[in-house]
Amino acid sequence: MPSRTLSKMPASLGKSLPEHGLLLVLILVLLEGTAGAASSPNVSPQDPGHHGGAAVEGHNISKKAFPVLEIDYHHIQLPFEISLWVLLASIMKLGEHRGMCACVCVCVCVCVCVAGLLPPQCPSPSGPFHLCSLLPPPLAHSAPPPSGPCPAWVPRPGTLRTAGFVLVFLSAGVPWSLRHLWTPLLLVLAQSRHLPPSALSRCPGRRGPHHQALLVLLAAAAVGVATVGPLQLVLHVEGVVDCGEAVHLDVLYHLFDEYSTVGTVTVMDAVLGVLCFLVVAVGGVLVGAIYGLLAAFTSRFTSHTRVIEPLFVFVYSYMAYLSAEMFHLSGIMALIACGAVMRPYVEANISHKSHTTIKYFLKMWSSVSETLIFIFLGVATVDGQHSWNWTFVTVTVILCLVARIIGVVGLTFIINKFRIVKLTTKDQFIIAYGGLRGAIAFSLGYLLNKDRYPMREMFLTAIITVIFFTVFVQGMTIKPLVELLAVKKKQEAKRSINEEIHTQFLDHLLTGIEDICGHYGHHHWKDKLNRFNKKYIKKCLIAGDRSNEPQLIAFYHKMEMKQAIELVESGGGVKLPPSVPSTVSMQNIQPKKPAPVERALPQIPKGREDEIRKILRGNLQKTRQRLRSYNRHTLVADPFEDGWSDLLLKKHKMIELEKKMSNYLTVPAAPPDSPTITRARLASDPQAYQMKQAPEGVPTIQVDLASPQSTDSLNMEDELQRADRRHADRRRRQDDEEGLMMRPPASGAPRGGDSAAEDGGPSNKEQRIQRCLSDPGPSAEEDEDEPFLS
Amino acid sequence: MGASQTRTEDIFQDLSDKTGFSLEQIRILHKRFRQLSGDEETISKENLENIQALDKNPIRNQIIEAFFDKRNQNDGEVGSSVEIGFEQFVKVMCHFKPPTLKMTTEDKEAMRREKLRFLFNMHDTDNDGTITLDEYRKVVEELLSKSGAIGLEAAKAIADAAMLEVASINVPHMEPDEFYEGITFEHFEQILKGLEMESRMNIRFLDVDTSTMHCGKSQ
């Protein structure tokens, strides 16, 4: 066994043996531990009995020693094994990342190996447990979770259109492929010599193999969670594909499950079936929408207890899933609808930290869940009883491929009639090729009831084979294929403010042109929906001021905050954030007209801040260059170098400390690294300026840090501390700035403008951070300030 | 009667060849044109301003202005007309056609440039070939005009930031005393490269004659 492991592991895990050796050792140790523990479950139950017996009888049994240390495995068996599984899954994921293969491939591969190694008493998924705990996370993850970067309520026109297309495609596509697969497979089944006739007769009642075959086909047609990659590339759709297919499969699965109990299928049944399909889908959406609105409404009131915000999001979504399942509606649809409905409102209401929490928790959970499902797959492959039927299996595999291709081509043909921008053959090929079967197919097959489906093993074998085939062959080759075909990749959505402005502009323009043309296209309706949303819904569901915020402004604030965070995390001006690799500043753009001497507005407009920030950065750069250049070309003897190295060491230490701080905090609450404070600290550091008395004759080099005098900076630090203590409020921000001396830069030298303007800059920025974060910040920030002032 | 009909049909055919619309589409547009103009031969700005649905649109004036802008006629003239005829109407509508499957990449590039040119003309109101900071500010203000006081305050800042971004992308290294005049058409193309205008700036022009369905609703 170990040799098998050793031979398979390096292949899938790739290079760097020592690390993998370590991982391997770790895994083996864990396994030994489990095996050892599993073999001694007999100790515990007898102890109490023994003890009791000793107490009661006493005479012929010697008194057992008081149990100081006992092993009680049964007590914790179930949670222990579950945790072990999860741990193993996560360790596999660690190893997988260094490998070269696609994620799913490695998962499956390794899971098979592990399944072969482990003792067979692993927790097998029982229906409800499986359904309720393992399936939702990957689906929730693929559903639009409240964590997207785009603040738009209504998705961009491209997305909406393609989403519509995809959903139509999938809802028609699944039954389509079923129809194509059904007859041939039935024929195969009927004619297969490997089928023991007793199997057929064993079915009580008149349940023929038809329905069972249907169910199998359903499962086999299930496109697993791993499809999204190529489709994302082509259609710029995020995860809608998963949801769509999953939904319809869920619905159809229930449908056919019902059918298989019935016996014969009449026309009435078929009609009712279609009706049922609709009810299930729409009902699921409704349930999800209701829960979504509830969640949005609740999140309006959480401004004082930020800690439990993620909890609301998760629990409401999960309850939507469960409630829908209660009515036999589509739980998956409910989950997706809940997420989609609550997203814009909850995003506006919750704090940045909760946002991050939700995003990463969901990612983590869904990743583990997915891995676990594949582990079960591995276990079932190795351990499960297989009944291998060559014909059935090969026909299934081939038919799946063929049906998919036919489905894609046919449906694209129909849909292209309605689309403005048509899908090309390349797109179609990628869509057809990208149909990987995975977790959902397997889960659905696994959940089949043994009594009702006596040929379950055969079905499972077929499903597993299809999964392996598609995952390995198609999964591994699709990436090079995509590159070969030079498919346009999805743009990394780093929208600039210009793009945002023009997207909005375009929306309005197209709506206007549609109005002039006189026909009510989808821009018109989208616009109406938007206005309705703004007028009524947002007022109810979003707390405070933000309900009125136009989308462009929301986007702008988000962007500014991101830039501020980047600035802070990059060590505050030590290096320029990569997004602004230019030296253009506001003064390049402002038209050359004399600035008014007295400013009517007490507020520093953001444009000025940009200018200030650029000047600061520029000066700081120059400063550092000068410092460095002095160091390099210094002609002075050692006395100066000591002072210098001390200074540099201090600087480095502080930068390291800042970096560490920003690693611990998701968003650093205080900006202790703004260039001004750094400089101030340097300036106020008495030791740095203690230049040793130069011996006679040695030329002294004056270091001019191009920064304000120490006293000024100390004053400014006081200002900042005071600013920290206040809560962010726009009016108060104006007051602050009124109190500061703002000399218009046009009148004085740049340096004069620097010193006063610096005060405005960072405090403004940090207050904006505070506003955006809306966390009770001040006390935390003050604590963090202490170490830096030593 | 017969003669005028064939004449209009000829005109339609002519237009269809020139602009690439199908005959059906031209007929529908013509019906709409007649509706807007009150059965006249030309429409003026008042006709377009009377469309109720446009009232809620924040950039209404720019849109109406674009129809009367001579630059969009590709005749080489500049300035603003007072009235436009059907041909000019259709030429403006031409900017919103979607790309066809048979187009090559060069064709798509040309179409994209045409659409971007239309947008550029909408922003560049004084027709000096650049979008200055003031003009850009005006654009953002108009966009936010329906959002009340918050909009106006932030508009200036947003416009400044946007301009800065354009300058940073196009002219990365400027000395502190240099001055960025304004966004030229090349810079404009550059910053909007990611948006893929040819697939976004489209209106679905109907093939089927459903204008009878809209008659009651459109005004």
mmCIF file of N, CA, C and O in Angstrom, chain A residues 418 420-422 491 496-498 501-503 505-506 508-510 512-520 531 550 553 556 582-592 606, chain B residues 32 53-54 56-59 67 93 96 98 101 123 136 143 147 154 157-158 160-166 168 171-176 178-180 188 200 203-204 214 217:
data_model
loop_
_atom_site.group_PDB
_atom_site.id
_atom_site.type_symbol
_atom_site.label_atom_id
_atom_site.label_comp_id
_atom_site.label_asym_id
_atom_site.label_seq_id
_atom_site.Cartn_x
_atom_site.Cartn_y
_atom_site.Cartn_z
ATOM 1 N N PHE A 418 -31.635 35.774 -31.488
ATOM 2 C CA PHE A 418 -32.086 36.832 -30.599
ATOM 3 C C PHE A 418 -30.965 37.712 -30.103
ATOM 4 O O PHE A 418 -31.206 38.740 -29.505
ATOM 5 N N ILE A 420 -27.706 40.183 -30.197
ATOM 6 C CA ILE A 420 -27.123 41.190 -31.080
ATOM 7 C C ILE A 420 -25.718 40.746 -31.474
ATOM 8 O O ILE A 420 -25.351 40.779 -32.639
ATOM 9 N N VAL A 421 -24.953 40.357 -30.470
ATOM 10 C CA VAL A 421 -23.601 39.913 -30.778
ATOM 11 C C VAL A 421 -23.611 38.396 -30.794
ATOM 12 O O VAL A 421 -23.770 37.758 -29.767
ATOM 13 N N LYS A 422 -23.444 37.839 -31.948
ATOM 14 C CA LYS A 422 -23.637 36.394 -32.067
ATOM 15 C C LYS A 422 -22.465 35.610 -31.494
ATOM 16 O O LYS A 422 -21.347 36.117 -31.401
ATOM 17 N N GLN A 491 -11.796 40.051 -19.102
ATOM 18 C CA GLN A 491 -10.980 41.150 -18.586
ATOM 19 C C GLN A 491 -10.959 41.104 -17.082
ATOM 20 O O GLN A 491 -11.986 40.942 -16.457
ATOM 21 N N SER A 496 -11.607 51.392 -14.374
ATOM 22 C CA SER A 496 -11.116 52.710 -14.047
ATOM 23 C C SER A 496 -12.308 53.641 -13.945
ATOM 24 O O SER A 496 -13.413 53.312 -14.361
ATOM 25 N N ILE A 497 -12.038 54.800 -13.416
ATOM 26 C CA ILE A 497 -13.136 55.737 -13.228
ATOM 27 C C ILE A 497 -13.677 56.190 -14.573
ATOM 28 O O ILE A 497 -14.877 56.430 -14.744
ATOM 29 N N ASN A 498 -12.800 56.256 -15.573
ATOM 30 C CA ASN A 498 -13.268 56.652 -16.892
ATOM 31 C C ASN A 498 -14.234 55.641 -17.474
ATOM 32 O O ASN A 498 -15.261 55.988 -18.055
ATOM 33 N N ILE A 501 -17.537 55.982 -15.752
ATOM 34 C CA ILE A 501 -18.295 57.149 -16.234
ATOM 35 C C ILE A 501 -18.924 56.837 -17.572
ATOM 36 O O ILE A 501 -20.107 57.100 -17.811
ATOM 37 N N HIS A 502 -18.128 56.250 -18.451
ATOM 38 C CA HIS A 502 -18.655 56.037 -19.790
ATOM 39 C C HIS A 502 -19.656 54.907 -19.854
ATOM 40 O O HIS A 502 -20.547 54.927 -20.712
ATOM 41 N N THR A 503 -19.544 53.957 -18.962
ATOM 42 C CA THR A 503 -20.577 52.915 -18.922
ATOM 43 C C THR A 503 -21.916 53.528 -18.558
ATOM 44 O O THR A 503 -22.940 53.256 -19.191
ATOM 45 N N PHE A 505 -22.721 56.635 -18.857
ATOM 46 C CA PHE A 505 -23.100 57.532 -19.944
ATOM 47 C C PHE A 505 -23.763 56.743 -21.062
ATOM 48 O O PHE A 505 -24.802 57.128 -21.599
ATOM 49 N N LEU A 506 -23.155 55.625 -21.377
ATOM 50 C CA LEU A 506 -23.669 54.785 -22.452
ATOM 51 C C LEU A 506 -25.058 54.254 -22.131
ATOM 52 O O LEU A 506 -25.937 54.219 -22.996
ATOM 53 N N HIS A 508 -27.321 55.647 -20.297
ATOM 54 C CA HIS A 508 -28.310 56.704 -20.495
ATOM 55 C C HIS A 508 -28.496 57.015 -21.966
ATOM 56 O O HIS A 508 -29.614 57.251 -22.442
ATOM 57 N N LEU A 509 -27.391 57.014 -22.684
ATOM 58 C CA LEU A 509 -27.472 57.332 -24.107
ATOM 59 C C LEU A 509 -28.328 56.328 -24.845
ATOM 60 O O LEU A 509 -29.217 56.693 -25.619
ATOM 61 N N LEU A 510 -28.083 55.059 -24.577
ATOM 62 C CA LEU A 510 -28.840 54.035 -25.287
ATOM 63 C C LEU A 510 -30.315 54.073 -24.905
ATOM 64 O O LEU A 510 -31.187 53.872 -25.752
ATOM 65 N N GLY A 512 -31.891 56.739 -24.077
ATOM 66 C CA GLY A 512 -32.437 57.894 -24.782
ATOM 67 C C GLY A 512 -32.710 57.595 -26.239
ATOM 68 O O GLY A 512 -33.770 57.939 -26.776
ATOM 69 N N ILE A 513 -31.769 56.930 -26.890
ATOM 70 C CA ILE A 513 -31.963 56.637 -28.306
ATOM 71 C C ILE A 513 -33.146 55.688 -28.490
ATOM 72 O O ILE A 513 -33.939 55.820 -29.418
ATOM 73 N N GLU A 514 -33.263 54.751 -27.577
ATOM 74 C CA GLU A 514 -34.421 53.859 -27.661
ATOM 75 C C GLU A 514 -35.709 54.632 -27.531
ATOM 76 O O GLU A 514 -36.696 54.352 -28.219
ATOM 77 N N ASP A 515 -35.712 55.599 -26.643
ATOM 78 C CA ASP A 515 -36.928 56.404 -26.496
ATOM 79 C C ASP A 515 -37.218 57.185 -27.764
ATOM 80 O O ASP A 515 -38.372 57.317 -28.170
ATOM 81 N N ILE A 516 -36.161 57.688 -28.374
ATOM 82 C CA ILE A 516 -36.384 58.446 -29.606
ATOM 83 C C ILE A 516 -36.892 57.513 -30.703
ATOM 84 O O ILE A 516 -37.778 57.871 -31.482
ATOM 85 N N CYS A 517 -36.326 56.316 -30.739
ATOM 86 C CA CYS A 517 -36.782 55.363 -31.748
ATOM 87 C C CYS A 517 -38.191 54.917 -31.503
ATOM 88 O O CYS A 517 -38.871 54.454 -32.405
ATOM 89 N N GLY A 518 -38.587 54.987 -30.275
ATOM 90 C CA GLY A 518 -39.965 54.695 -29.968
ATOM 91 C C GLY A 518 -40.237 53.263 -29.550
ATOM 92 O O GLY A 518 -41.361 52.912 -29.278
ATOM 93 N N HIS A 519 -39.215 52.434 -29.475
ATOM 94 C CA HIS A 519 -39.563 51.083 -29.051
ATOM 95 C C HIS A 519 -38.943 50.793 -27.692
ATOM 96 O O HIS A 519 -37.869 51.266 -27.367
ATOM 97 N N TYR A 520 -39.632 49.997 -26.924
ATOM 98 C CA TYR A 520 -39.211 49.756 -25.552
ATOM 99 C C TYR A 520 -38.288 48.555 -25.498
ATOM 100 O O TYR A 520 -38.691 47.450 -25.290
ATOM 101 N N ARG A 531 -34.846 52.980 -11.615
ATOM 102 C CA ARG A 531 -35.457 54.127 -10.953
ATOM 103 C C ARG A 531 -36.386 53.681 -9.833
ATOM 104 O O ARG A 531 -36.423 54.289 -8.763
ATOM 105 N N PRO A 550 -25.628 58.076 -5.546
ATOM 106 C CA PRO A 550 -25.670 57.597 -6.926
ATOM 107 C C PRO A 550 -24.543 56.601 -7.169
ATOM 108 O O PRO A 550 -23.538 56.622 -6.493
ATOM 109 N N ILE A 553 -20.906 57.802 -7.694
ATOM 110 C CA ILE A 553 -20.208 58.287 -6.510
ATOM 111 C C ILE A 553 -19.807 57.117 -5.630
ATOM 112 O O ILE A 553 -18.712 57.101 -5.068
ATOM 113 N N TYR A 556 -16.791 55.713 -7.033
ATOM 114 C CA TYR A 556 -15.639 56.570 -6.830
ATOM 115 C C TYR A 556 -15.096 56.418 -5.422
ATOM 116 O O TYR A 556 -13.892 56.313 -5.207
ATOM 117 N N SER A 582 3.115 56.993 -12.765
ATOM 118 C CA SER A 582 3.417 58.184 -13.555
ATOM 119 C C SER A 582 3.648 59.342 -12.632
ATOM 120 O O SER A 582 3.353 59.289 -11.447
ATOM 121 N N THR A 583 4.191 60.367 -13.178
ATOM 122 C CA THR A 583 4.482 61.527 -12.349
ATOM 123 C C THR A 583 3.526 62.663 -12.642
ATOM 124 O O THR A 583 3.787 63.799 -12.311
ATOM 125 N N VAL A 584 2.428 62.311 -13.260
ATOM 126 C CA VAL A 584 1.480 63.375 -13.561
ATOM 127 C C VAL A 584 0.756 63.763 -12.294
ATOM 128 O O VAL A 584 0.363 62.927 -11.512
ATOM 129 N N SER A 585 0.608 65.012 -12.089
ATOM 130 C CA SER A 585 -0.124 65.445 -10.906
ATOM 131 C C SER A 585 -1.185 66.440 -11.319
ATOM 132 O O SER A 585 -1.280 66.814 -12.483
ATOM 133 N N MET A 586 -1.961 66.838 -10.362
ATOM 134 C CA MET A 586 -3.093 67.689 -10.671
ATOM 135 C C MET A 586 -2.655 68.982 -11.317
ATOM 136 O O MET A 586 -3.378 69.555 -12.113
ATOM 137 N N GLN A 587 -1.467 69.459 -10.951
ATOM 138 C CA GLN A 587 -1.113 70.764 -11.489
ATOM 139 C C GLN A 587 -0.845 70.692 -12.976
ATOM 140 O O GLN A 587 -0.877 71.701 -13.655
ATOM 141 N N ASN A 588 -0.633 69.464 -13.472
ATOM 142 C CA ASN A 588 -0.478 69.367 -14.912
ATOM 143 C C ASN A 588 -1.797 69.579 -15.631
ATOM 144 O O ASN A 588 -1.827 69.879 -16.802
ATOM 145 N N ILE A 589 -2.848 69.334 -14.892
ATOM 146 C CA ILE A 589 -4.135 69.330 -15.571
ATOM 147 C C ILE A 589 -4.902 70.616 -15.358
ATOM 148 O O ILE A 589 -5.634 71.064 -16.215
ATOM 149 N N GLN A 590 -4.704 71.204 -14.182
ATOM 150 C CA GLN A 590 -5.468 72.405 -13.888
ATOM 151 C C GLN A 590 -5.116 73.472 -14.890
ATOM 152 O O GLN A 590 -3.954 73.705 -15.156
ATOM 153 N N PRO A 591 -6.096 74.111 -15.428
ATOM 154 C CA PRO A 591 -5.817 75.206 -16.350
ATOM 155 C C PRO A 591 -5.119 76.327 -15.609
ATOM 156 O O PRO A 591 -5.342 76.538 -14.427
ATOM 157 N N LYS A 592 -4.249 77.017 -16.307
ATOM 158 C CA LYS A 592 -3.431 78.011 -15.635
ATOM 159 C C LYS A 592 -4.220 79.285 -15.435
ATOM 160 O O LYS A 592 -4.164 80.195 -16.232
ATOM 161 N N LYS A 606 -11.284 66.942 -3.446
ATOM 162 C CA LYS A 606 -10.455 65.756 -3.587
ATOM 163 C C LYS A 606 -9.340 65.957 -4.596
ATOM 164 O O LYS A 606 -8.293 65.351 -4.505
ATOM 165 N N ARG B 32 -41.490 56.339 -37.701
ATOM 166 C CA ARG B 32 -41.226 57.027 -36.442
ATOM 167 C C ARG B 32 -40.890 58.495 -36.691
ATOM 168 O O ARG B 32 -41.300 59.378 -35.936
ATOM 169 N N ALA B 53 -40.719 60.477 -22.618
ATOM 170 C CA ALA B 53 -39.857 59.474 -21.985
ATOM 171 C C ALA B 53 -38.449 59.999 -21.751
ATOM 172 O O ALA B 53 -37.737 59.517 -20.889
ATOM 173 N N LEU B 54 -38.068 61.007 -22.549
ATOM 174 C CA LEU B 54 -36.715 61.515 -22.411
ATOM 175 C C LEU B 54 -36.542 62.417 -21.200
ATOM 176 O O LEU B 54 -35.427 62.754 -20.829
ATOM 177 N N LYS B 56 -36.767 62.062 -18.092
ATOM 178 C CA LYS B 56 -36.053 61.621 -16.902
ATOM 179 C C LYS B 56 -34.590 61.324 -17.203
ATOM 180 O O LYS B 56 -33.846 60.920 -16.318
ATOM 181 N N ASN B 57 -34.205 61.522 -18.431
ATOM 182 C CA ASN B 57 -32.846 61.157 -18.789
ATOM 183 C C ASN B 57 -31.908 62.309 -18.442
ATOM 184 O O ASN B 57 -32.122 63.439 -18.887
ATOM 185 N N PRO B 58 -30.864 62.053 -17.664
ATOM 186 C CA PRO B 58 -29.999 63.170 -17.258
ATOM 187 C C PRO B 58 -29.217 63.794 -18.403
ATOM 188 O O PRO B 58 -28.870 64.964 -18.338
ATOM 189 N N ILE B 59 -28.938 63.025 -19.459
ATOM 190 C CA ILE B 59 -28.135 63.625 -20.521
ATOM 191 C C ILE B 59 -28.980 63.925 -21.747
ATOM 192 O O ILE B 59 -28.516 63.897 -22.878
ATOM 193 N N PHE B 67 -28.069 64.836 -32.345
ATOM 194 C CA PHE B 67 -28.762 64.634 -33.618
ATOM 195 C C PHE B 67 -28.550 65.790 -34.563
ATOM 196 O O PHE B 67 -28.540 65.625 -35.777
ATOM 197 N N MET B 93 -28.650 57.423 -36.527
ATOM 198 C CA MET B 93 -29.020 56.102 -36.019
ATOM 199 C C MET B 93 -28.022 55.031 -36.427
ATOM 200 O O MET B 93 -27.864 54.016 -35.760
ATOM 201 N N PHE B 96 -25.503 53.283 -34.200
ATOM 202 C CA PHE B 96 -25.877 52.334 -33.169
ATOM 203 C C PHE B 96 -26.159 50.961 -33.710
ATOM 204 O O PHE B 96 -26.825 50.159 -33.082
ATOM 205 N N PRO B 98 -25.386 47.141 -34.634
ATOM 206 C CA PRO B 98 -24.504 46.129 -34.069
ATOM 207 C C PRO B 98 -23.579 45.555 -35.151
ATOM 208 O O PRO B 98 -23.906 45.633 -36.336
ATOM 209 N N LEU B 101 -21.906 39.124 -38.052
ATOM 210 C CA LEU B 101 -20.996 37.996 -37.883
ATOM 211 C C LEU B 101 -19.898 37.989 -38.918
ATOM 212 O O LEU B 101 -18.819 37.468 -38.707
ATOM 213 N N HIS B 123 -18.985 64.875 -26.240
ATOM 214 C CA HIS B 123 -18.311 65.541 -25.132
ATOM 215 C C HIS B 123 -17.660 66.851 -25.552
ATOM 216 O O HIS B 123 -17.640 67.816 -24.807
ATOM 217 N N TYR B 136 -15.185 68.057 -19.573
ATOM 218 C CA TYR B 136 -15.352 66.779 -18.895
ATOM 219 C C TYR B 136 -16.125 66.949 -17.598
ATOM 220 O O TYR B 136 -16.960 66.130 -17.238
ATOM 221 N N LEU B 143 -24.285 63.931 -15.775
ATOM 222 C CA LEU B 143 -24.604 62.558 -15.378
ATOM 223 C C LEU B 143 -25.183 62.513 -13.984
ATOM 224 O O LEU B 143 -26.084 61.743 -13.697
ATOM 225 N N SER B 147 -29.154 63.724 -9.252
ATOM 226 C CA SER B 147 -28.958 63.149 -7.927
ATOM 227 C C SER B 147 -28.836 64.180 -6.847
ATOM 228 O O SER B 147 -28.368 63.910 -5.766
ATOM 229 N N ALA B 154 -19.580 66.109 -5.632
ATOM 230 C CA ALA B 154 -18.625 65.068 -6.006
ATOM 231 C C ALA B 154 -18.244 65.123 -7.472
ATOM 232 O O ALA B 154 -17.194 64.610 -7.861
ATOM 233 N N ALA B 157 -14.835 66.555 -8.242
ATOM 234 C CA ALA B 157 -13.742 65.679 -7.830
ATOM 235 C C ALA B 157 -13.602 64.486 -8.750
ATOM 236 O O ALA B 157 -12.494 64.098 -9.127
ATOM 237 N N ILE B 158 -14.748 63.931 -9.122
ATOM 238 C CA ILE B 158 -14.689 62.764 -9.992
ATOM 239 C C ILE B 158 -14.093 63.141 -11.336
ATOM 240 O O ILE B 158 -13.262 62.417 -11.886
ATOM 241 N N ASP B 160 -12.046 65.522 -11.989
ATOM 242 C CA ASP B 160 -10.614 65.742 -11.844
ATOM 243 C C ASP B 160 -9.854 64.427 -11.804
ATOM 244 O O ASP B 160 -8.825 64.260 -12.470
ATOM 245 N N ALA B 161 -10.384 63.503 -11.005
ATOM 246 C CA ALA B 161 -9.699 62.216 -10.904
ATOM 247 C C ALA B 161 -9.664 61.503 -12.247
ATOM 248 O O ALA B 161 -8.658 60.896 -12.632
ATOM 249 N N ALA B 162 -10.762 61.602 -12.966
ATOM 250 C CA ALA B 162 -10.821 60.927 -14.262
ATOM 251 C C ALA B 162 -9.807 61.526 -15.225
ATOM 252 O O ALA B 162 -9.100 60.823 -15.941
ATOM 253 N N MET B 163 -9.728 62.834 -15.221
ATOM 254 C CA MET B 163 -8.794 63.509 -16.113
ATOM 255 C C MET B 163 -7.366 63.122 -15.775
ATOM 256 O O MET B 163 -6.538 62.876 -16.651
ATOM 257 N N LEU B 164 -7.104 63.073 -14.490
ATOM 258 C CA LEU B 164 -5.777 62.683 -14.041
ATOM 259 C C LEU B 164 -5.429 61.309 -14.547
ATOM 260 O O LEU B 164 -4.316 61.036 -15.004
ATOM 261 N N GLU B 165 -6.430 60.440 -14.491
ATOM 262 C CA GLU B 165 -6.180 59.078 -14.933
ATOM 263 C C GLU B 165 -5.874 59.038 -16.418
ATOM 264 O O GLU B 165 -4.971 58.330 -16.861
ATOM 265 N N VAL B 166 -6.625 59.796 -17.193
ATOM 266 C CA VAL B 166 -6.369 59.819 -18.635
ATOM 267 C C VAL B 166 -4.952 60.286 -18.900
ATOM 268 O O VAL B 166 -4.211 59.713 -19.684
ATOM 269 N N SER B 168 -2.418 60.182 -16.873
ATOM 270 C CA SER B 168 -1.409 59.225 -16.413
ATOM 271 C C SER B 168 -1.239 58.094 -17.389
ATOM 272 O O SER B 168 -0.136 57.614 -17.595
ATOM 273 N N VAL B 171 0.140 59.959 -21.035
ATOM 274 C CA VAL B 171 1.390 60.709 -21.030
ATOM 275 C C VAL B 171 2.036 60.474 -19.680
ATOM 276 O O VAL B 171 1.985 61.327 -18.810
ATOM 277 N N PRO B 172 2.654 59.328 -19.475
ATOM 278 C CA PRO B 172 3.019 58.954 -18.119
ATOM 279 C C PRO B 172 3.994 59.894 -17.441
ATOM 280 O O PRO B 172 3.965 60.046 -16.245
ATOM 281 N N HIS B 173 4.861 60.493 -18.212
ATOM 282 C CA HIS B 173 5.881 61.278 -17.514
ATOM 283 C C HIS B 173 5.815 62.729 -17.910
ATOM 284 O O HIS B 173 6.239 63.108 -18.993
ATOM 285 N N MET B 174 5.214 63.473 -17.018
ATOM 286 C CA MET B 174 5.140 64.902 -17.290
ATOM 287 C C MET B 174 5.889 65.656 -16.215
ATOM 288 O O MET B 174 5.811 65.326 -15.046
ATOM 289 N N GLU B 175 6.552 66.682 -16.642
ATOM 290 C CA GLU B 175 7.208 67.540 -15.671
ATOM 291 C C GLU B 175 6.162 68.352 -14.935
ATOM 292 O O GLU B 175 5.071 68.568 -15.455
ATOM 293 N N PRO B 176 6.493 68.799 -13.754
ATOM 294 C CA PRO B 176 5.496 69.549 -12.977
ATOM 295 C C PRO B 176 4.998 70.800 -13.660
ATOM 296 O O PRO B 176 3.923 71.283 -13.344
ATOM 297 N N GLU B 178 4.596 71.131 -16.985
ATOM 298 C CA GLU B 178 3.902 70.898 -18.253
ATOM 299 C C GLU B 178 2.410 70.900 -18.028
ATOM 300 O O GLU B 178 1.934 70.686 -16.936
ATOM 301 N N PHE B 179 1.710 71.087 -19.119
ATOM 302 C CA PHE B 179 0.270 71.203 -18.985
ATOM 303 C C PHE B 179 -0.416 70.256 -19.965
ATOM 304 O O PHE B 179 -0.071 70.226 -21.141
ATOM 305 N N TYR B 180 -1.341 69.504 -19.455
ATOM 306 C CA TYR B 180 -2.060 68.566 -20.307
ATOM 307 C C TYR B 180 -3.276 69.264 -20.875
ATOM 308 O O TYR B 180 -4.205 69.601 -20.173
ATOM 309 N N PHE B 188 -8.629 59.288 -26.033
ATOM 310 C CA PHE B 188 -9.974 58.822 -25.735
ATOM 311 C C PHE B 188 -10.134 57.359 -26.139
ATOM 312 O O PHE B 188 -10.642 56.539 -25.365
ATOM 313 N N ARG B 200 -21.106 47.004 -27.330
ATOM 314 C CA ARG B 200 -21.965 47.558 -26.298
ATOM 315 C C ARG B 200 -22.872 48.665 -26.781
ATOM 316 O O ARG B 200 -23.971 48.823 -26.277
ATOM 317 N N ILE B 203 -28.241 49.320 -30.542
ATOM 318 C CA ILE B 203 -29.683 49.310 -30.328
ATOM 319 C C ILE B 203 -30.240 48.223 -31.228
ATOM 320 O O ILE B 203 -29.765 48.030 -32.338
ATOM 321 N N ARG B 204 -31.233 47.573 -30.725
ATOM 322 C CA ARG B 204 -31.850 46.540 -31.551
ATOM 323 C C ARG B 204 -32.879 47.202 -32.465
ATOM 324 O O ARG B 204 -33.921 47.648 -32.012
ATOM 325 N N HIS B 214 -46.685 50.362 -31.289
ATOM 326 C CA HIS B 214 -46.109 51.422 -30.464
ATOM 327 C C HIS B 214 -46.838 52.734 -30.582
ATOM 328 O O HIS B 214 -46.652 53.624 -29.792
ATOM 329 N N LYS B 217 -48.372 54.172 -27.599
ATOM 330 C CA LYS B 217 -47.581 54.336 -26.379
ATOM 331 C C LYS B 217 -46.484 55.377 -26.502
ATOM 332 O O LYS B 217 -45.996 55.863 -25.523
#
